[in-house]
C-alpha cells in the first residue's frame, strides 16, 4: 500500500492548500463529506452485495435491518440508501484487498479500515469502481446545499 | 427533506436554533478522531467561508460546543447512538458469558449498556426454545424483509431462474 495521504485537522493552512491543490476535481468534491457518511455509504454498498447472494431469511433480515438503521434522515437519507447499488466486482476487490492489508475485520483493525475507506483518494476510487456511490455523494451535496 | 426522511429528533435537538446547528451536532458525533472534532463539525455544518482558516473554524466550533443548548443536544444524540449499539453489546455480552476470560471485554460491554440506557437491567435467562418457526412467523419475517428491501431499494431475494435471450421479432 502506498503512503497514506489524508486530510488532518492539524495541517497548517499551507499544507492543506498544497493537499487540496494535488487533488482531482472529483476528489475535491469529497472534502466536505463527513467521514461517517463515507463509512456508511461503503458499508451499504457491501451489505447490498451480500443481499444478492443466496442467504437465509434470518441473515437477510439482519442485513436489511442494519441498512434501515443506518438511515438517520439528516446525514444519510433513504434516498441515498436507495441510490447505492451493490458494490461492483471491482469495488469489492478493492475492499477485500484493504481488509487483507489491515489484517482482517477484527475489532482492532475495523476503525483503521473504515478510516481508510473514508480517505478522499480511496473513496473516490471506490466511487469510480461503483458509480452509484458517486450518485449518492451528489445527493448528499445537493441535500446539504438546500 | 421529505416527511419520511425526517428523523425522530429528541427535545434537545429540536430546541436548537437551526438545521445548521443540528448538522454540527451530527458531524461532531460522527467524527471518529479525538483531535479536530469541533473544527471538522463546524466545516461539515457549513460554518465559516471557503477561506476560513482552521483556527477560526475551530474557534467557531468550540464556541458552539460550549453553548448550553448545543451541549445538551450533543449529550442527547450521543446517548441515542450508544443505544443503537446496544444489540451488538448484548451479543458480545453473550459471548463474554460463554468465555469468562474476557474481563476487559465485559467492562466495555457493561459500559455501553450502562451509558446507552441506565435504566436497563440485563438478566441472563435460560430458555429452551425450538428454532422451527411457525408458518405465520415465517410470513411475518418475509413481510418485514419485503418492506425493508423496498425501503433500501433492493430485491427481497435474488432471482434464481433460468433465462434465455429473446431476439426481437423482425
PDB file of C-alpha atoms in Angstrom:
ATOM      1  CA  UNK A   1       0.000   0.000   0.000  1.00  0.00           C
ATOM      2  CA  UNK A   2       1.340   3.451  -0.820  1.00  0.00           C
ATOM      3  CA  UNK A   3       1.970   6.139   1.776  1.00  0.00           C
ATOM      4  CA  UNK A   4      -1.329   7.470   3.100  1.00  0.00           C
ATOM      5  CA  UNK A   5      -2.160  10.994   2.082  1.00  0.00           C
ATOM      6  CA  UNK A   6      -5.027  12.273   4.098  1.00  0.00           C
ATOM      7  CA  UNK A   7      -6.527  15.425   5.476  1.00  0.00           C
ATOM      8  CA  UNK A   8      -5.696  16.051   9.072  1.00  0.00           C
ATOM      9  CA  UNK A   9      -7.096  18.929  11.102  1.00  0.00           C
ATOM     10  CA  UNK A  10      -3.615  19.693  12.446  1.00  0.00           C
ATOM     11  CA  UNK A  11      -2.333  20.520   8.961  1.00  0.00           C
ATOM     12  CA  UNK A  12      -1.149  24.076   8.539  1.00  0.00           C
ATOM     13  CA  UNK A  13      -3.054  26.197   6.038  1.00  0.00           C
ATOM     14  CA  UNK A  14      -0.150  25.873   3.586  1.00  0.00           C
ATOM     15  CA  UNK A  15      -0.114  22.084   3.930  1.00  0.00           C
ATOM     16  CA  UNK A  16      -3.869  21.971   3.489  1.00  0.00           C
ATOM     17  CA  UNK A  17      -3.745  24.181   0.387  1.00  0.00           C
ATOM     18  CA  UNK A  18      -0.995  22.005  -1.104  1.00  0.00           C
ATOM     19  CA  UNK A  19      -3.011  18.875  -0.315  1.00  0.00           C
ATOM     20  CA  UNK A  20      -6.138  20.312  -1.963  1.00  0.00           C
ATOM     21  CA  UNK A  21      -4.145  21.508  -4.986  1.00  0.00           C
ATOM     22  CA  UNK A  22      -2.946  17.947  -5.549  1.00  0.00           C
ATOM     23  CA  UNK A  23      -6.470  16.501  -5.651  1.00  0.00           C
ATOM     24  CA  UNK A  24      -8.501  15.807  -8.776  1.00  0.00           C
ATOM     25  CA  UNK A  25     -11.834  17.671  -9.186  1.00  0.00           C
ATOM     26  CA  UNK A  26     -13.834  14.584  -8.164  1.00  0.00           C
ATOM     27  CA  UNK A  27     -11.647  14.112  -5.077  1.00  0.00           C
ATOM     28  CA  UNK A  28     -12.025  17.787  -4.216  1.00  0.00           C
ATOM     29  CA  UNK A  29     -15.831  17.381  -4.109  1.00  0.00           C
ATOM     30  CA  UNK A  30     -15.407  14.862  -1.305  1.00  0.00           C
ATOM     31  CA  UNK A  31     -13.572  17.192   1.074  1.00  0.00           C
ATOM     32  CA  UNK A  32     -16.714  18.415   2.839  1.00  0.00           C
ATOM     33  CA  UNK A  33     -18.318  14.973   3.083  1.00  0.00           C
ATOM     34  CA  UNK A  34     -18.308  13.691   6.690  1.00  0.00           C
ATOM     35  CA  UNK A  35     -16.166  10.587   7.154  1.00  0.00           C
ATOM     36  CA  UNK A  36     -19.043   8.859   8.963  1.00  0.00           C
ATOM     37  CA  UNK A  37     -21.173   9.339   5.866  1.00  0.00           C
ATOM     38  CA  UNK A  38     -18.493   7.729   3.709  1.00  0.00           C
ATOM     39  CA  UNK A  39     -18.223   4.718   6.050  1.00  0.00           C
ATOM     40  CA  UNK A  40     -21.975   4.293   5.932  1.00  0.00           C
ATOM     41  CA  UNK A  41     -22.113   4.525   2.135  1.00  0.00           C
ATOM     42  CA  UNK A  42     -19.342   1.944   1.648  1.00  0.00           C
ATOM     43  CA  UNK A  43     -20.895  -0.437   4.173  1.00  0.00           C
ATOM     44  CA  UNK A  44     -24.299  -0.011   2.494  1.00  0.00           C
ATOM     45  CA  UNK A  45     -22.795  -0.981  -0.883  1.00  0.00           C
ATOM     46  CA  UNK A  46     -21.048  -4.013   0.641  1.00  0.00           C
ATOM     47  CA  UNK A  47     -24.219  -5.027   2.503  1.00  0.00           C
ATOM     48  CA  UNK A  48     -26.283  -4.765  -0.665  1.00  0.00           C
ATOM     49  CA  UNK A  49     -23.782  -7.018  -2.412  1.00  0.00           C
ATOM     50  CA  UNK A  50     -24.324  -9.640   0.322  1.00  0.00           C
ATOM     51  CA  UNK A  51     -28.050  -9.359  -0.304  1.00  0.00           C
ATOM     52  CA  UNK A  52     -27.537 -10.505  -3.909  1.00  0.00           C
ATOM     53  CA  UNK A  53     -26.168 -13.802  -2.563  1.00  0.00           C
ATOM     54  CA  UNK A  54     -28.255 -16.797  -1.584  1.00  0.00           C
ATOM     55  CA  UNK A  55     -28.527 -16.366   2.179  1.00  0.00           C
ATOM     56  CA  UNK A  56     -31.066 -17.385   4.769  1.00  0.00           C
ATOM     57  CA  UNK A  57     -34.035 -15.234   5.727  1.00  0.00           C
ATOM     58  CA  UNK A  58     -32.539 -14.577   9.175  1.00  0.00           C
ATOM     59  CA  UNK A  59     -29.292 -13.216   7.753  1.00  0.00           C
ATOM     60  CA  UNK A  60     -31.145 -11.273   5.063  1.00  0.00           C
ATOM     61  CA  UNK A  61     -33.375  -9.682   7.696  1.00  0.00           C
ATOM     62  CA  UNK A  62     -30.357  -8.803   9.855  1.00  0.00           C
ATOM     63  CA  UNK A  63     -28.577  -7.047   6.968  1.00  0.00           C
ATOM     64  CA  UNK A  64     -31.737  -5.212   5.913  1.00  0.00           C
ATOM     65  CA  UNK A  65     -32.401  -4.064   9.496  1.00  0.00           C
ATOM     66  CA  UNK A  66     -28.817  -2.805   9.658  1.00  0.00           C
ATOM     67  CA  UNK A  67     -29.297  -0.877   6.398  1.00  0.00           C
ATOM     68  CA  UNK A  68     -32.571   0.539   7.672  1.00  0.00           C
ATOM     69  CA  UNK A  69     -30.909   1.639  10.928  1.00  0.00           C
ATOM     70  CA  UNK A  70     -28.151   3.423   9.025  1.00  0.00           C
ATOM     71  CA  UNK A  71     -30.715   5.929   7.727  1.00  0.00           C
ATOM     72  CA  UNK A  72     -30.779   8.931  10.044  1.00  0.00           C
ATOM     73  CA  UNK A  73     -32.736  11.236   7.779  1.00  0.00           C
ATOM     74  CA  UNK A  74     -30.271  14.103   8.194  1.00  0.00           C
ATOM     75  CA  UNK A  75     -26.886  12.949   7.028  1.00  0.00           C
ATOM     76  CA  UNK A  76     -27.826   9.642   5.432  1.00  0.00           C
ATOM     77  CA  UNK A  77     -31.305   9.578   3.922  1.00  0.00           C
ATOM     78  CA  UNK A  78     -33.481   6.840   2.465  1.00  0.00           C
ATOM     79  CA  UNK A  79     -32.990   8.334  -0.998  1.00  0.00           C
ATOM     80  CA  UNK A  80     -29.220   7.945  -0.619  1.00  0.00           C
ATOM     81  CA  UNK A  81     -29.622   4.356   0.589  1.00  0.00           C
ATOM     82  CA  UNK A  82     -31.881   3.508  -2.351  1.00  0.00           C
ATOM     83  CA  UNK A  83     -29.398   5.094  -4.779  1.00  0.00           C
ATOM     84  CA  UNK A  84     -26.460   2.992  -3.592  1.00  0.00           C
ATOM     85  CA  UNK A  85     -26.272  -0.217  -5.586  1.00  0.00           C
ATOM     86  CA  UNK A  86     -24.483  -3.430  -4.602  1.00  0.00           C
ATOM     87  CA  UNK A  87     -20.716  -2.994  -4.673  1.00  0.00           C
ATOM     88  CA  UNK A  88     -19.378  -3.978  -8.090  1.00  0.00           C
ATOM     89  CA  UNK A  89     -16.806  -6.769  -8.536  1.00  0.00           C
ATOM     90  CA  UNK A  90     -14.019  -4.211  -8.893  1.00  0.00           C
ATOM     91  CA  UNK A  91     -15.151  -2.242  -5.836  1.00  0.00           C
ATOM     92  CA  UNK A  92     -15.416  -5.428  -3.781  1.00  0.00           C
ATOM     93  CA  UNK A  93     -11.914  -6.439  -4.910  1.00  0.00           C
ATOM     94  CA  UNK A  94     -10.614  -3.114  -3.578  1.00  0.00           C
ATOM     95  CA  UNK A  95     -12.483  -3.611  -0.300  1.00  0.00           C
ATOM     96  CA  UNK A  96     -11.163  -7.180   0.057  1.00  0.00           C
ATOM     97  CA  UNK A  97      -7.605  -6.017  -0.579  1.00  0.00           C
ATOM     98  CA  UNK A  98      -7.936  -3.265   2.023  1.00  0.00           C
ATOM     99  CA  UNK A  99      -9.292  -5.747   4.568  1.00  0.00           C
ATOM    100  CA  UNK A 100      -6.395  -8.114   3.820  1.00  0.00           C
ATOM    101  CA  UNK A 101      -3.867  -5.258   4.094  1.00  0.00           C
ATOM    102  CA  UNK A 102      -5.231  -4.319   7.521  1.00  0.00           C
ATOM    103  CA  UNK A 103      -5.148  -7.929   8.688  1.00  0.00           C
ATOM    104  CA  UNK A 104      -8.865  -8.782   8.657  1.00  0.00           C
ATOM    105  CA  UNK A 105     -12.027  -7.295  10.079  1.00  0.00           C
ATOM    106  CA  UNK A 106     -11.442  -7.988  13.764  1.00  0.00           C
ATOM    107  CA  UNK A 107     -12.434  -5.293  16.237  1.00  0.00           C
ATOM    108  CA  UNK A 108      -8.984  -3.625  16.434  1.00  0.00           C
ATOM    109  CA  UNK A 109      -8.476  -3.228  12.688  1.00  0.00           C
ATOM    110  CA  UNK A 110     -12.027  -2.116  11.921  1.00  0.00           C
ATOM    111  CA  UNK A 111     -11.529   1.598  12.728  1.00  0.00           C
ATOM    112  CA  UNK A 112      -8.409   1.656  10.514  1.00  0.00           C
ATOM    113  CA  UNK A 113     -10.238   0.044   7.608  1.00  0.00           C
ATOM    114  CA  UNK A 114     -13.132   2.486   7.925  1.00  0.00           C
ATOM    115  CA  UNK A 115     -10.725   5.435   8.127  1.00  0.00           C
ATOM    116  CA  UNK A 116      -9.007   4.100   5.036  1.00  0.00           C
ATOM    117  CA  UNK A 117     -12.301   3.884   3.078  1.00  0.00           C
ATOM    118  CA  UNK A 118     -13.052   7.479   4.095  1.00  0.00           C
ATOM    119  CA  UNK A 119      -9.793   8.857   2.716  1.00  0.00           C
ATOM    120  CA  UNK A 120     -10.672  11.164  -0.129  1.00  0.00           C
ATOM    121  CA  UNK A 121      -8.445   9.333  -2.628  1.00  0.00           C
ATOM    122  CA  UNK A 122      -9.708   5.887  -1.614  1.00  0.00           C
ATOM    123  CA  UNK A 123     -13.388   6.828  -1.501  1.00  0.00           C
ATOM    124  CA  UNK A 124     -13.040   8.491  -4.892  1.00  0.00           C
ATOM    125  CA  UNK A 125     -11.509   5.288  -6.306  1.00  0.00           C
ATOM    126  CA  UNK A 126     -14.444   3.327  -4.856  1.00  0.00           C
ATOM    127  CA  UNK A 127     -16.818   5.811  -6.500  1.00  0.00           C
ATOM    128  CA  UNK A 128     -15.128   5.185  -9.857  1.00  0.00           C
ATOM    129  CA  UNK A 129     -15.476   1.434  -9.324  1.00  0.00           C
ATOM    130  CA  UNK A 130     -19.054   1.631  -8.032  1.00  0.00           C
ATOM    131  CA  UNK A 131     -20.625   4.720  -9.677  1.00  0.00           C
ATOM    132  CA  UNK A 132     -23.778   4.587  -7.543  1.00  0.00           C
ATOM    133  CA  UNK A 133     -21.615   5.794  -4.628  1.00  0.00           C
ATOM    134  CA  UNK A 134     -20.861   8.917  -6.662  1.00  0.00           C
ATOM    135  CA  UNK A 135     -24.592   9.417  -7.291  1.00  0.00           C
ATOM    136  CA  UNK A 136     -25.216   9.169  -3.543  1.00  0.00           C
ATOM    137  CA  UNK A 137     -22.473  11.780  -2.968  1.00  0.00           C
ATOM    138  CA  UNK A 138     -24.251  14.079  -5.444  1.00  0.00           C
ATOM    139  CA  UNK A 139     -27.498  13.678  -3.477  1.00  0.00           C
ATOM    140  CA  UNK A 140     -25.648  14.393  -0.221  1.00  0.00           C
ATOM    141  CA  UNK A 141     -24.121  17.568  -1.677  1.00  0.00           C
ATOM    142  CA  UNK A 142     -27.496  18.701  -3.067  1.00  0.00           C
ATOM    143  CA  UNK A 143     -29.264  17.810   0.184  1.00  0.00           C
ATOM    144  CA  UNK A 144     -26.879  19.869   2.299  1.00  0.00           C
ATOM    145  CA  UNK A 145     -26.726  22.783  -0.105  1.00  0.00           C
ATOM    146  CA  UNK A 146     -30.525  23.149   0.114  1.00  0.00           C
TER     147      UNK A 146
ATOM    148  CA  UNK B   1     -36.307  16.835   3.127  1.00  0.00           C
ATOM    149  CA  UNK B   2     -39.364  14.609   2.594  1.00  0.00           C
ATOM    150  CA  UNK B   3     -41.570  13.662   5.529  1.00  0.00           C
ATOM    151  CA  UNK B   4     -40.436  10.029   5.531  1.00  0.00           C
ATOM    152  CA  UNK B   5     -36.813  11.183   5.672  1.00  0.00           C
ATOM    153  CA  UNK B   6     -37.474  13.271   8.777  1.00  0.00           C
ATOM    154  CA  UNK B   7     -35.597  11.734  11.694  1.00  0.00           C
ATOM    155  CA  UNK B   8     -37.183  11.453  15.104  1.00  0.00           C
ATOM    156  CA  UNK B   9     -35.290  14.215  16.823  1.00  0.00           C
ATOM    157  CA  UNK B  10     -35.123  14.481  20.567  1.00  0.00           C
ATOM    158  CA  UNK B  11     -36.163  17.509  22.600  1.00  0.00           C
ATOM    159  CA  UNK B  12     -32.646  18.949  22.773  1.00  0.00           C
ATOM    160  CA  UNK B  13     -32.084  18.621  19.030  1.00  0.00           C
ATOM    161  CA  UNK B  14     -35.469  20.233  18.339  1.00  0.00           C
ATOM    162  CA  UNK B  15     -34.592  23.083  20.711  1.00  0.00           C
ATOM    163  CA  UNK B  16     -31.600  24.109  18.606  1.00  0.00           C
ATOM    164  CA  UNK B  17     -31.855  27.348  16.669  1.00  0.00           C
ATOM    165  CA  UNK B  18     -31.493  25.888  13.167  1.00  0.00           C
ATOM    166  CA  UNK B  19     -30.622  22.880  10.985  1.00  0.00           C
ATOM    167  CA  UNK B  20     -27.025  24.022  10.757  1.00  0.00           C
ATOM    168  CA  UNK B  21     -26.600  23.562  14.491  1.00  0.00           C
ATOM    169  CA  UNK B  22     -28.224  20.114  14.197  1.00  0.00           C
ATOM    170  CA  UNK B  23     -25.814  19.249  11.384  1.00  0.00           C
ATOM    171  CA  UNK B  24     -22.962  20.446  13.624  1.00  0.00           C
ATOM    172  CA  UNK B  25     -24.081  18.045  16.371  1.00  0.00           C
ATOM    173  CA  UNK B  26     -24.366  15.096  13.948  1.00  0.00           C
ATOM    174  CA  UNK B  27     -20.993  15.840  12.345  1.00  0.00           C
ATOM    175  CA  UNK B  28     -19.303  16.172  15.739  1.00  0.00           C
ATOM    176  CA  UNK B  29     -20.647  12.803  16.835  1.00  0.00           C
ATOM    177  CA  UNK B  30     -19.766  11.085  13.573  1.00  0.00           C
ATOM    178  CA  UNK B  31     -16.189  12.377  13.572  1.00  0.00           C
ATOM    179  CA  UNK B  32     -14.064   9.362  14.550  1.00  0.00           C
ATOM    180  CA  UNK B  33     -10.894  11.086  15.763  1.00  0.00           C
ATOM    181  CA  UNK B  34     -10.239  12.755  19.088  1.00  0.00           C
ATOM    182  CA  UNK B  35      -8.452  15.801  17.687  1.00  0.00           C
ATOM    183  CA  UNK B  36     -10.178  18.365  15.498  1.00  0.00           C
ATOM    184  CA  UNK B  37     -13.754  17.346  16.242  1.00  0.00           C
ATOM    185  CA  UNK B  38     -15.156  20.899  16.560  1.00  0.00           C
ATOM    186  CA  UNK B  39     -13.217  22.139  13.551  1.00  0.00           C
ATOM    187  CA  UNK B  40     -14.479  19.275  11.418  1.00  0.00           C
ATOM    188  CA  UNK B  41     -18.062  19.659  12.655  1.00  0.00           C
ATOM    189  CA  UNK B  42     -18.072  23.413  12.013  1.00  0.00           C
ATOM    190  CA  UNK B  43     -16.782  22.849   8.483  1.00  0.00           C
ATOM    191  CA  UNK B  44     -19.213  19.994   7.773  1.00  0.00           C
ATOM    192  CA  UNK B  45     -22.142  22.106   9.018  1.00  0.00           C
ATOM    193  CA  UNK B  46     -21.181  24.910   6.657  1.00  0.00           C
ATOM    194  CA  UNK B  47     -19.894  27.481   9.146  1.00  0.00           C
ATOM    195  CA  UNK B  48     -17.244  29.948   8.045  1.00  0.00           C
ATOM    196  CA  UNK B  49     -16.378  30.650   4.443  1.00  0.00           C
ATOM    197  CA  UNK B  50     -14.250  28.919   1.828  1.00  0.00           C
ATOM    198  CA  UNK B  51     -11.312  30.974   3.037  1.00  0.00           C
ATOM    199  CA  UNK B  52     -11.814  30.453   6.765  1.00  0.00           C
ATOM    200  CA  UNK B  53      -8.694  29.169   8.459  1.00  0.00           C
ATOM    201  CA  UNK B  54      -8.636  26.028  10.567  1.00  0.00           C
ATOM    202  CA  UNK B  55      -8.066  28.245  13.595  1.00  0.00           C
ATOM    203  CA  UNK B  56     -11.171  30.353  13.052  1.00  0.00           C
ATOM    204  CA  UNK B  57     -13.307  27.286  12.282  1.00  0.00           C
ATOM    205  CA  UNK B  58     -12.024  25.581  15.414  1.00  0.00           C
ATOM    206  CA  UNK B  59     -12.958  28.698  17.398  1.00  0.00           C
ATOM    207  CA  UNK B  60     -16.462  28.745  15.877  1.00  0.00           C
ATOM    208  CA  UNK B  61     -16.840  25.033  16.661  1.00  0.00           C
ATOM    209  CA  UNK B  62     -15.592  25.368  20.214  1.00  0.00           C
ATOM    210  CA  UNK B  63     -17.944  28.309  20.835  1.00  0.00           C
ATOM    211  CA  UNK B  64     -20.895  26.319  19.522  1.00  0.00           C
ATOM    212  CA  UNK B  65     -19.958  23.253  21.575  1.00  0.00           C
ATOM    213  CA  UNK B  66     -19.857  25.408  24.711  1.00  0.00           C
ATOM    214  CA  UNK B  67     -23.406  26.641  24.106  1.00  0.00           C
ATOM    215  CA  UNK B  68     -25.749  25.010  26.624  1.00  0.00           C
ATOM    216  CA  UNK B  69     -28.357  24.047  24.048  1.00  0.00           C
ATOM    217  CA  UNK B  70     -25.769  22.534  21.696  1.00  0.00           C
ATOM    218  CA  UNK B  71     -24.092  20.714  24.596  1.00  0.00           C
ATOM    219  CA  UNK B  72     -27.467  19.250  25.607  1.00  0.00           C
ATOM    220  CA  UNK B  73     -28.100  18.142  22.011  1.00  0.00           C
ATOM    221  CA  UNK B  74     -24.645  16.520  21.860  1.00  0.00           C
ATOM    222  CA  UNK B  75     -25.406  14.511  25.008  1.00  0.00           C
ATOM    223  CA  UNK B  76     -28.855  13.530  23.765  1.00  0.00           C
ATOM    224  CA  UNK B  77     -27.660  12.454  20.325  1.00  0.00           C
ATOM    225  CA  UNK B  78     -24.667  10.553  21.769  1.00  0.00           C
ATOM    226  CA  UNK B  79     -26.988   8.609  24.067  1.00  0.00           C
ATOM    227  CA  UNK B  80     -29.228   7.794  21.110  1.00  0.00           C
ATOM    228  CA  UNK B  81     -26.279   6.485  19.087  1.00  0.00           C
ATOM    229  CA  UNK B  82     -24.999   4.462  22.026  1.00  0.00           C
ATOM    230  CA  UNK B  83     -28.437   2.968  22.465  1.00  0.00           C
ATOM    231  CA  UNK B  84     -28.258   1.832  18.840  1.00  0.00           C
ATOM    232  CA  UNK B  85     -25.101  -0.076  19.743  1.00  0.00           C
ATOM    233  CA  UNK B  86     -26.932  -1.978  22.464  1.00  0.00           C
ATOM    234  CA  UNK B  87     -27.903  -5.045  20.349  1.00  0.00           C
ATOM    235  CA  UNK B  88     -24.236  -5.671  19.443  1.00  0.00           C
ATOM    236  CA  UNK B  89     -23.305  -5.160  23.074  1.00  0.00           C
ATOM    237  CA  UNK B  90     -25.888  -7.735  24.130  1.00  0.00           C
ATOM    238  CA  UNK B  91     -24.449 -10.210  21.594  1.00  0.00           C
ATOM    239  CA  UNK B  92     -20.941  -9.518  22.889  1.00  0.00           C
ATOM    240  CA  UNK B  93     -22.216  -9.968  26.433  1.00  0.00           C
ATOM    241  CA  UNK B  94     -23.484 -13.410  25.469  1.00  0.00           C
ATOM    242  CA  UNK B  95     -20.065 -14.316  24.064  1.00  0.00           C
ATOM    243  CA  UNK B  96     -18.396 -12.974  27.187  1.00  0.00           C
ATOM    244  CA  UNK B  97     -20.611 -15.098  29.428  1.00  0.00           C
ATOM    245  CA  UNK B  98     -19.519 -18.126  27.429  1.00  0.00           C
ATOM    246  CA  UNK B  99     -15.855 -17.135  27.851  1.00  0.00           C
ATOM    247  CA  UNK B 100     -15.180 -15.665  31.317  1.00  0.00           C
ATOM    248  CA  UNK B 101     -11.562 -14.829  30.372  1.00  0.00           C
ATOM    249  CA  UNK B 102     -12.821 -11.715  28.577  1.00  0.00           C
ATOM    250  CA  UNK B 103     -12.659  -9.396  31.591  1.00  0.00           C
ATOM    251  CA  UNK B 104     -11.827  -6.213  29.686  1.00  0.00           C
ATOM    252  CA  UNK B 105     -14.459  -7.062  27.177  1.00  0.00           C
ATOM    253  CA  UNK B 106     -17.004  -7.390  29.950  1.00  0.00           C
ATOM    254  CA  UNK B 107     -16.195  -3.926  31.282  1.00  0.00           C
ATOM    255  CA  UNK B 108     -16.562  -2.410  27.823  1.00  0.00           C
ATOM    256  CA  UNK B 109     -19.846  -4.140  27.231  1.00  0.00           C
ATOM    257  CA  UNK B 110     -21.175  -3.129  30.634  1.00  0.00           C
ATOM    258  CA  UNK B 111     -20.143   0.455  29.933  1.00  0.00           C
ATOM    259  CA  UNK B 112     -22.010   0.518  26.637  1.00  0.00           C
ATOM    260  CA  UNK B 113     -25.110  -0.950  28.210  1.00  0.00           C
ATOM    261  CA  UNK B 114     -24.992   1.430  31.186  1.00  0.00           C
ATOM    262  CA  UNK B 115     -24.499   4.521  29.087  1.00  0.00           C
ATOM    263  CA  UNK B 116     -26.993   3.586  26.436  1.00  0.00           C
ATOM    264  CA  UNK B 117     -29.843   3.185  28.834  1.00  0.00           C
ATOM    265  CA  UNK B 118     -29.086   3.465  32.542  1.00  0.00           C
ATOM    266  CA  UNK B 119     -32.471   2.025  33.473  1.00  0.00           C
ATOM    267  CA  UNK B 120     -31.889  -1.205  31.552  1.00  0.00           C
ATOM    268  CA  UNK B 121     -31.140  -4.250  33.664  1.00  0.00           C
ATOM    269  CA  UNK B 122     -29.687  -7.230  31.872  1.00  0.00           C
ATOM    270  CA  UNK B 123     -30.719 -10.694  33.016  1.00  0.00           C
ATOM    271  CA  UNK B 124     -29.415 -13.948  31.716  1.00  0.00           C
ATOM    272  CA  UNK B 125     -32.415 -16.163  31.376  1.00  0.00           C
ATOM    273  CA  UNK B 126     -32.005 -19.683  30.190  1.00  0.00           C
ATOM    274  CA  UNK B 127     -34.821 -20.522  27.854  1.00  0.00           C
ATOM    275  CA  UNK B 128     -35.328 -23.715  25.967  1.00  0.00           C
ATOM    276  CA  UNK B 129     -36.716 -22.954  22.575  1.00  0.00           C
ATOM    277  CA  UNK B 130     -37.202 -24.597  19.246  1.00  0.00           C
ATOM    278  CA  UNK B 131     -35.726 -22.995  16.146  1.00  0.00           C
ATOM    279  CA  UNK B 132     -38.583 -24.137  13.978  1.00  0.00           C
ATOM    280  CA  UNK B 133     -40.784 -21.188  13.129  1.00  0.00           C
ATOM    281  CA  UNK B 134     -44.496 -21.299  12.726  1.00  0.00           C
ATOM    282  CA  UNK B 135     -45.793 -20.537   9.208  1.00  0.00           C
ATOM    283  CA  UNK B 136     -47.257 -17.219  10.371  1.00  0.00           C
ATOM    284  CA  UNK B 137     -43.873 -16.237  11.824  1.00  0.00           C
ATOM    285  CA  UNK B 138     -42.165 -17.042   8.525  1.00  0.00           C
ATOM    286  CA  UNK B 139     -44.761 -14.930   6.747  1.00  0.00           C
ATOM    287  CA  UNK B 140     -44.127 -12.063   9.179  1.00  0.00           C
ATOM    288  CA  UNK B 141     -40.355 -12.236   8.640  1.00  0.00           C
ATOM    289  CA  UNK B 142     -40.801 -12.339   4.862  1.00  0.00           C
ATOM    290  CA  UNK B 143     -43.165  -9.378   5.055  1.00  0.00           C
ATOM    291  CA  UNK B 144     -40.599  -7.411   7.086  1.00  0.00           C
ATOM    292  CA  UNK B 145     -37.865  -8.391   4.593  1.00  0.00           C
ATOM    293  CA  UNK B 146     -40.026  -7.172   1.705  1.00  0.00           C
ATOM    294  CA  UNK B 147     -40.734  -3.874   3.475  1.00  0.00           C
ATOM    295  CA  UNK B 148     -37.099  -3.213   4.366  1.00  0.00           C
ATOM    296  CA  UNK B 149     -35.935  -4.290   0.898  1.00  0.00           C
ATOM    297  CA  UNK B 150     -38.345  -1.817  -0.681  1.00  0.00           C
ATOM    298  CA  UNK B 151     -37.006   0.975   1.550  1.00  0.00           C
ATOM    299  CA  UNK B 152     -33.398   0.067   0.731  1.00  0.00           C
ATOM    300  CA  UNK B 153     -34.142  -0.229  -2.978  1.00  0.00           C
ATOM    301  CA  UNK B 154     -33.144  -3.889  -3.294  1.00  0.00           C
ATOM    302  CA  UNK B 155     -34.942  -7.059  -4.313  1.00  0.00           C
ATOM    303  CA  UNK B 156     -36.364  -9.041  -1.358  1.00  0.00           C
ATOM    304  CA  UNK B 157     -34.344 -12.044  -2.614  1.00  0.00           C
ATOM    305  CA  UNK B 158     -32.096 -12.704  -5.605  1.00  0.00           C
ATOM    306  CA  UNK B 159     -33.976 -14.001  -8.641  1.00  0.00           C
ATOM    307  CA  UNK B 160     -32.957 -17.590  -9.156  1.00  0.00           C
ATOM    308  CA  UNK B 161     -34.310 -18.667 -12.512  1.00  0.00           C
ATOM    309  CA  UNK B 162     -33.103 -19.894 -15.845  1.00  0.00           C
ATOM    310  CA  UNK B 163     -33.379 -17.427 -18.646  1.00  0.00           C
ATOM    311  CA  UNK B 164     -32.709 -17.183 -22.322  1.00  0.00           C
ATOM    312  CA  UNK B 165     -32.123 -14.194 -24.518  1.00  0.00           C
ATOM    313  CA  UNK B 166     -35.119 -13.462 -26.691  1.00  0.00           C
ATOM    314  CA  UNK B 167     -34.339 -11.973 -30.051  1.00  0.00           C
ATOM    315  CA  UNK B 168     -36.623  -9.102 -31.071  1.00  0.00           C
ATOM    316  CA  UNK B 169     -39.185 -10.010 -33.686  1.00  0.00           C
ATOM    317  CA  UNK B 170     -38.347  -8.758 -37.182  1.00  0.00           C
TER     318      UNK B 170
END
